[in-house]
Short mmCIF file of C-alpha atoms and ligand atoms in Angstrom, two decimals:
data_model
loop_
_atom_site.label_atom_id
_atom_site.label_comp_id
_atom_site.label_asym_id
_atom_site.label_seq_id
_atom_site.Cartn_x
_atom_site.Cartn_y
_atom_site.Cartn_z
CA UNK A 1 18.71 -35.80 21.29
CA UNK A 2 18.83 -32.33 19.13
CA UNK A 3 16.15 -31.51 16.97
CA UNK A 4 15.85 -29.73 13.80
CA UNK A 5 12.53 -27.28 13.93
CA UNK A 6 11.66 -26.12 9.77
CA UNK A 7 9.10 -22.90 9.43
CA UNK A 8 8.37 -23.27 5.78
CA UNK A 9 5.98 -21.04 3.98
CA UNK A 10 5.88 -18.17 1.40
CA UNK A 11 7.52 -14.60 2.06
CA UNK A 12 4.94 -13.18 4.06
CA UNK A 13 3.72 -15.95 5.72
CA UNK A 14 5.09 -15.20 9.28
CA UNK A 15 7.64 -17.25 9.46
CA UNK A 16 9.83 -14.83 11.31
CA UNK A 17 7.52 -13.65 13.71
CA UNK A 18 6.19 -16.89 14.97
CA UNK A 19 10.54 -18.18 15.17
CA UNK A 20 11.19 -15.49 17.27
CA UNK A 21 8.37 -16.79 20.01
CA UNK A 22 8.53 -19.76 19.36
CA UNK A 23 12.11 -20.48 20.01
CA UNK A 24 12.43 -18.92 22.85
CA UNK A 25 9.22 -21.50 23.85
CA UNK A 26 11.49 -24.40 22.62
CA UNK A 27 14.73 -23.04 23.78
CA UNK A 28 16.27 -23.72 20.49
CA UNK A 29 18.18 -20.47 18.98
CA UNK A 30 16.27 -19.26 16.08
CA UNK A 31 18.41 -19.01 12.44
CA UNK A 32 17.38 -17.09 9.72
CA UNK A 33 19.13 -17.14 6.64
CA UNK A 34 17.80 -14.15 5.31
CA UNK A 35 18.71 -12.19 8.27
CA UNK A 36 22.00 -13.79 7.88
CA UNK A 37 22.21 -12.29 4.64
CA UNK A 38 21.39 -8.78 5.52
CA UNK A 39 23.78 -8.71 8.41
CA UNK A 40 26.44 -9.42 6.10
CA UNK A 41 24.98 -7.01 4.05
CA UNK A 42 25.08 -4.25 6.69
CA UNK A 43 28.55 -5.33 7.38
CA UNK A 44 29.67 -4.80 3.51
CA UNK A 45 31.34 -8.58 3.91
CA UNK A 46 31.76 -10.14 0.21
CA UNK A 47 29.05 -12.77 1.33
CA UNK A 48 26.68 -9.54 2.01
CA UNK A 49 27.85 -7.82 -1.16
CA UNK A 50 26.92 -11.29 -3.22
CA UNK A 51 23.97 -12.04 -1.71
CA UNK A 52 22.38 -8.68 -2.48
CA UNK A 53 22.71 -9.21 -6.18
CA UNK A 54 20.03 -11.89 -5.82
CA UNK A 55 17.88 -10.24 -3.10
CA UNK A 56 17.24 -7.24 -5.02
CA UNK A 57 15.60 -8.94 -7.63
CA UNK A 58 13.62 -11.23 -5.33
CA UNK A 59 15.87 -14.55 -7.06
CA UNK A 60 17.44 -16.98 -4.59
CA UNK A 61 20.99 -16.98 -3.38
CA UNK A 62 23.10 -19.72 -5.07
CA UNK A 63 22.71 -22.94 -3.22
CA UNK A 64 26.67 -23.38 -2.82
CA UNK A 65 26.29 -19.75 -1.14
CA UNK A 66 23.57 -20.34 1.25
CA UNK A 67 24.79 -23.61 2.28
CA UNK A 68 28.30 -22.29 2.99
CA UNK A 69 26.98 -19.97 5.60
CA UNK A 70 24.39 -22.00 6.84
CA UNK A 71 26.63 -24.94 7.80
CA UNK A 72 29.27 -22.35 9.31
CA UNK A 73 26.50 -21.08 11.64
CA UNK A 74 25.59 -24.75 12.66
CA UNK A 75 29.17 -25.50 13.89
CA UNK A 76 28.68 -22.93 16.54
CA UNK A 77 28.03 -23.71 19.60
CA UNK A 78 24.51 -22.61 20.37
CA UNK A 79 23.04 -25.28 17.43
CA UNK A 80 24.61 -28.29 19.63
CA UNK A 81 21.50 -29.19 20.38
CA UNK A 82 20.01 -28.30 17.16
CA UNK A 83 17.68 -24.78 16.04
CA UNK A 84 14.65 -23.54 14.44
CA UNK A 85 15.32 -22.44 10.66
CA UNK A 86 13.43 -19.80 9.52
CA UNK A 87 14.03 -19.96 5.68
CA UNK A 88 16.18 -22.40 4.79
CA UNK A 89 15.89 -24.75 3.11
CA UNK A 90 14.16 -23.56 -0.05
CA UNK A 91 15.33 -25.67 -2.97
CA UNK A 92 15.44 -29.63 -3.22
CA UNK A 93 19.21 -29.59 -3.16
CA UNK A 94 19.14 -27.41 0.51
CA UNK A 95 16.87 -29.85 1.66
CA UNK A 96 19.25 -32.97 0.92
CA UNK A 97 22.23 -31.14 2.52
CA UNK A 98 20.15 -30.55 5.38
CA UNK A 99 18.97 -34.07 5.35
CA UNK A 100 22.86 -35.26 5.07
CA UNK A 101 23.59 -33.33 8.30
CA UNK A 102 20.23 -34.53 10.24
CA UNK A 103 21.71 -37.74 9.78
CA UNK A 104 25.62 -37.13 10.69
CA UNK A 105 24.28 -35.92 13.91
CA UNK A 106 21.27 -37.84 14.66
CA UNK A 107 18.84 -35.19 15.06
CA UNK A 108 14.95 -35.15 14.50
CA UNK A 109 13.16 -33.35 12.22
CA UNK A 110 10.01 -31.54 11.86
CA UNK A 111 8.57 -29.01 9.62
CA UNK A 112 5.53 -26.04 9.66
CA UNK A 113 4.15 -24.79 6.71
CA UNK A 114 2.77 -21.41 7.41
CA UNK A 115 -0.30 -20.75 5.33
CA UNK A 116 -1.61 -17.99 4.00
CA UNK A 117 -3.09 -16.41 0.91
CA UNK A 118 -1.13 -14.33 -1.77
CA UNK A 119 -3.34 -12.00 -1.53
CA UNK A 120 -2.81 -11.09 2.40
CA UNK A 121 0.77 -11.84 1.75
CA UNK A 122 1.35 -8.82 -0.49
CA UNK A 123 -0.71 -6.78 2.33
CA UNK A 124 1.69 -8.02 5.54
CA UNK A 125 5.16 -7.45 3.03
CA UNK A 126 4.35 -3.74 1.91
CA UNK A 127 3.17 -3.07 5.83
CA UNK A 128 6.02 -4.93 7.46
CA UNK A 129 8.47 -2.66 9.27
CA UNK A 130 11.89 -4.04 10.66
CA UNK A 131 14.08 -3.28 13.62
CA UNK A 132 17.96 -1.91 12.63
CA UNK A 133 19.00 -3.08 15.40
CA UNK A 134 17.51 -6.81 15.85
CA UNK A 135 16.26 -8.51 12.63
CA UNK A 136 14.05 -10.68 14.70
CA UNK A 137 11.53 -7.85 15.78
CA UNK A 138 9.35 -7.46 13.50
CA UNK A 139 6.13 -5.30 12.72
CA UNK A 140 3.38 -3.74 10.89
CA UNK A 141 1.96 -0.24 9.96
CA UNK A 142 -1.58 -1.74 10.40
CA UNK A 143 -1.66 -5.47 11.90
CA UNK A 144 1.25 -4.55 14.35
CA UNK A 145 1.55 -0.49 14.77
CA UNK A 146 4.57 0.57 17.17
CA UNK A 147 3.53 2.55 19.58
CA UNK A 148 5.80 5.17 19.01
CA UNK A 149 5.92 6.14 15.58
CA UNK A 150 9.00 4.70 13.62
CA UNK A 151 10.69 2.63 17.12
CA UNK A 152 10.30 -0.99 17.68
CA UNK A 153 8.21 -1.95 20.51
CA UNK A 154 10.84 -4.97 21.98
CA UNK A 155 14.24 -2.23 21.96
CA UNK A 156 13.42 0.86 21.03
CA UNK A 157 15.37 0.84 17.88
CA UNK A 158 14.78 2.10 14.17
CA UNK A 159 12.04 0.43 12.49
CA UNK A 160 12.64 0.63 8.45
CA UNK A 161 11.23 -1.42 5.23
CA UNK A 162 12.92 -4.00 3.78
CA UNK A 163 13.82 -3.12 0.17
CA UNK A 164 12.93 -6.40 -1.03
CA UNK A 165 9.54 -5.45 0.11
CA UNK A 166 8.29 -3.57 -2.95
CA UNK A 167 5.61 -4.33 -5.23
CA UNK A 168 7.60 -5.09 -8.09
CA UNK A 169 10.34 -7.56 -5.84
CA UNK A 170 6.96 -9.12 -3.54
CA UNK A 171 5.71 -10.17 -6.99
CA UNK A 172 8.87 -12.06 -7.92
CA UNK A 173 9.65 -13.64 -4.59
CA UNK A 174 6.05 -14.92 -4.96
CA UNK A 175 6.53 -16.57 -7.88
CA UNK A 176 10.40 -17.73 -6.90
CA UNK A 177 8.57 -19.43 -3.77
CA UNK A 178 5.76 -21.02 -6.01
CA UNK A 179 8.00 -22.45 -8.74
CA UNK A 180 11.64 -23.48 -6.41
CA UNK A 181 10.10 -23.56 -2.34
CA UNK A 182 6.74 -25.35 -2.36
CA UNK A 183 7.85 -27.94 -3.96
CA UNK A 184 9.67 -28.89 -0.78
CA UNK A 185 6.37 -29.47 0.66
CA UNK A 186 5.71 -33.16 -0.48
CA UNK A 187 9.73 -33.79 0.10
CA UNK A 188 8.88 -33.36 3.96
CA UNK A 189 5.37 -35.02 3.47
CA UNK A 190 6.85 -38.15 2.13
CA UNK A 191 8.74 -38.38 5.15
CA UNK A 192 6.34 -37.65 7.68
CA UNK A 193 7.64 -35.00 9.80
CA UNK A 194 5.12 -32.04 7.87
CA UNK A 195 2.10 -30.29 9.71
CA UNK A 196 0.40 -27.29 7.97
CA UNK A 197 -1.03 -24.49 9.67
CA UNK A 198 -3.46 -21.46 8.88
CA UNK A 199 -1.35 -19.12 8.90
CA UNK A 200 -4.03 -16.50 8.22
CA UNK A 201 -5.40 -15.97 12.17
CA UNK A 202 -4.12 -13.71 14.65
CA UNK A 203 -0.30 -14.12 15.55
CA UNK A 204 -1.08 -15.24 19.19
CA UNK A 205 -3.09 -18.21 17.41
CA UNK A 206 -0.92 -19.45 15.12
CA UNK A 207 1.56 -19.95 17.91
CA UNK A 208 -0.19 -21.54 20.04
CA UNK A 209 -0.63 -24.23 17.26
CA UNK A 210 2.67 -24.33 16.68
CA UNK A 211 3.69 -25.00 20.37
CA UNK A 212 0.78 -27.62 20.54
CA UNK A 213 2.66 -29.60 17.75
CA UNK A 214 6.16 -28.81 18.02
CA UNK A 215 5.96 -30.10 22.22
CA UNK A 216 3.80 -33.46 20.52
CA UNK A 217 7.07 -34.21 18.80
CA UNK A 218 9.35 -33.17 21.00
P1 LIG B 301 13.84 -13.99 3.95
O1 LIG B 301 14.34 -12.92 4.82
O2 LIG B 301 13.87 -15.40 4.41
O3 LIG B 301 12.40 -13.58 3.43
P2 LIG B 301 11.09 -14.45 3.06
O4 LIG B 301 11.11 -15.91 3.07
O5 LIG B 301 10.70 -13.82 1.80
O6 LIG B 301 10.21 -14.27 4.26
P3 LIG B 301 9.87 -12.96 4.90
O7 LIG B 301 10.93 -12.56 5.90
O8 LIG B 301 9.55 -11.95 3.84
O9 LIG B 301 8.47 -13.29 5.63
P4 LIG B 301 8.11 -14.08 6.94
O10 LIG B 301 7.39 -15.31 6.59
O11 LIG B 301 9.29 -14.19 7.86
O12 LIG B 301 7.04 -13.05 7.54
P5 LIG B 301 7.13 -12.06 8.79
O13 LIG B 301 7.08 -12.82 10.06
O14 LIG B 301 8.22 -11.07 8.62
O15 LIG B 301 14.65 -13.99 2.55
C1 LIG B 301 14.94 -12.78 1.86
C2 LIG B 301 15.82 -13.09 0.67
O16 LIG B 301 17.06 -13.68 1.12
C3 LIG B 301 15.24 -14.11 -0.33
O17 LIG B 301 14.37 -13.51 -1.27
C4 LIG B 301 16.52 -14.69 -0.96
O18 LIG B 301 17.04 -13.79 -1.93
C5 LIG B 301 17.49 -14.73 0.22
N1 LIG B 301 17.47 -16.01 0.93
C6 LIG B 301 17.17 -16.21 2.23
N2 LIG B 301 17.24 -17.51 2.55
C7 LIG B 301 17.61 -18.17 1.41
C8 LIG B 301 17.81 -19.54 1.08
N3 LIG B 301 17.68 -20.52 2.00
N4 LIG B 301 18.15 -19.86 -0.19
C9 LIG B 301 18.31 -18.90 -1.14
N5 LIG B 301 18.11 -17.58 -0.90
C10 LIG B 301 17.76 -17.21 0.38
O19 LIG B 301 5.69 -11.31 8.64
C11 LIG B 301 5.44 -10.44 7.56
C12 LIG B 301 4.58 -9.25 8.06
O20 LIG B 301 3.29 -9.74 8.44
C13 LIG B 301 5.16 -8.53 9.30
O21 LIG B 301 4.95 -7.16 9.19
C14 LIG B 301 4.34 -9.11 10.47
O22 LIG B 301 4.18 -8.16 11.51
C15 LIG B 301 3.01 -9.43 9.80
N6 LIG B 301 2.38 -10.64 10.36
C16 LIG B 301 2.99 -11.81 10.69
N7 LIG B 301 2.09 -12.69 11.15
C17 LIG B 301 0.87 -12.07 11.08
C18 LIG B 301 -0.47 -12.47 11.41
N8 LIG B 301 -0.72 -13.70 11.88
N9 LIG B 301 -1.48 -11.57 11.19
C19 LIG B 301 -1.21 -10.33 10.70
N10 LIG B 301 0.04 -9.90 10.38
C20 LIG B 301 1.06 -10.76 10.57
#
């Protein structure tokens, strides 16, 4: 049976660090929206274009947007057996689409909230550097220095900063996550499938929780 593997928690949180490992662990292919978005951003599509509107200001992308794309990406065949999401859902009306399409295929479900502190949050999101080349490889000035200035560690490529990652936009998407996200937290407690986890230990620590629980389920 295909399974359905949610990291939820704030910006920040390491959600995208911890999908990268851990779905290679799973073997489950790891989708992000928001790198979605910002490959269809580097690519100039309309979708890209859109999206960017809302990204720059730290909002949400429209629901009818995000779902769009994110049910597109599920036809293909690498999510036959299911995926880890790394961002989506974040509003109630995500998480009943996503619910809708559990069912359809008969896939389980289980979700990890990542957490962590505003306060350390702001600290990872104004150190976090990026690869151009894979949005997946991910770093940090201070917590996770490359070892050659400015190249990721995994491919060698350009490391840069999101732009979404200023003070100003960090401050927003905290809010954003507070007010439309966490609410989703009791929606996947009612239905007992949620685990939380302290986010706020080394990276190497938090996955190992997270493979402890995700291979109880599996
Ligand atoms: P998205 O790209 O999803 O951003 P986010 O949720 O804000 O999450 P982040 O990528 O900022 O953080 P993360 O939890 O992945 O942390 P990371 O592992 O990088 O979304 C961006 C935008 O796209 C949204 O604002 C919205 O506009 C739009 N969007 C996307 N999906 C959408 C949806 N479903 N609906 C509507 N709009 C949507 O780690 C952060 C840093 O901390 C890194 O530098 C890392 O090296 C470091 N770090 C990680 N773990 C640790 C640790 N344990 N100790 C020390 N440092 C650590």
């Amino acid at each position: 049976m295909g399974r359905i593997v949610i990291m939820l928690g704030p910006p920040g949180a390491g959600k995208g660090t911890q999908a990268a490992r851990l779905s290679v662990q799973l073997d489950l292919v790891h989708v992000s929206t928001g790198d979605l978005f910002r490959e269809n951003l580097g690519r100039e599509t309309p979708l890209g274009l859109k999206a960017r509107e809302y990204m720059d200001k730290g909002a949400l992308v429209p629901d009818e947007l995000v779902l769009e794309m994110l049910e597109q990406r599920l036809t293909l065949d690498d999510c036959r057996e299911g995926c880890l999401l790394d961002g989506f859902p974040r509003t109630q009306p995500q998480a009943e689409a996503l619910e809708r399409l559990v069912a359809e295929r008969g896939w389980s479900v289980s979700a990890y909230n990542l957490e962590v502190p505003d306060g350390v949050l702001v600290e990872r999101l104004s150190g976090r550097r990026v690869c151009r080349s894979d949005g997946s490889h991910i770093q940090h000035a201070v917590f996770a220095p490359p070892r050659v200035e400015g190249r990721c560690d995994t491919c060698g490529g350009e490391l840069y900063q999101r732009d979404d990652d200023n003070e100003e936009v960090v401050g927003k998407r905290l809010e954003v996550y507070h007010r439309q996200t966490a609410p989703l937290l009791e929606f996947y407690s009612a239905r007992g499938v949620l685990s939380a986890v302290d986010g706020n230990r080394a990276p190497e620590t938090v996955l190992a929780d997270l493979q402890r629980l995700a291979g109880e389920v599996a």
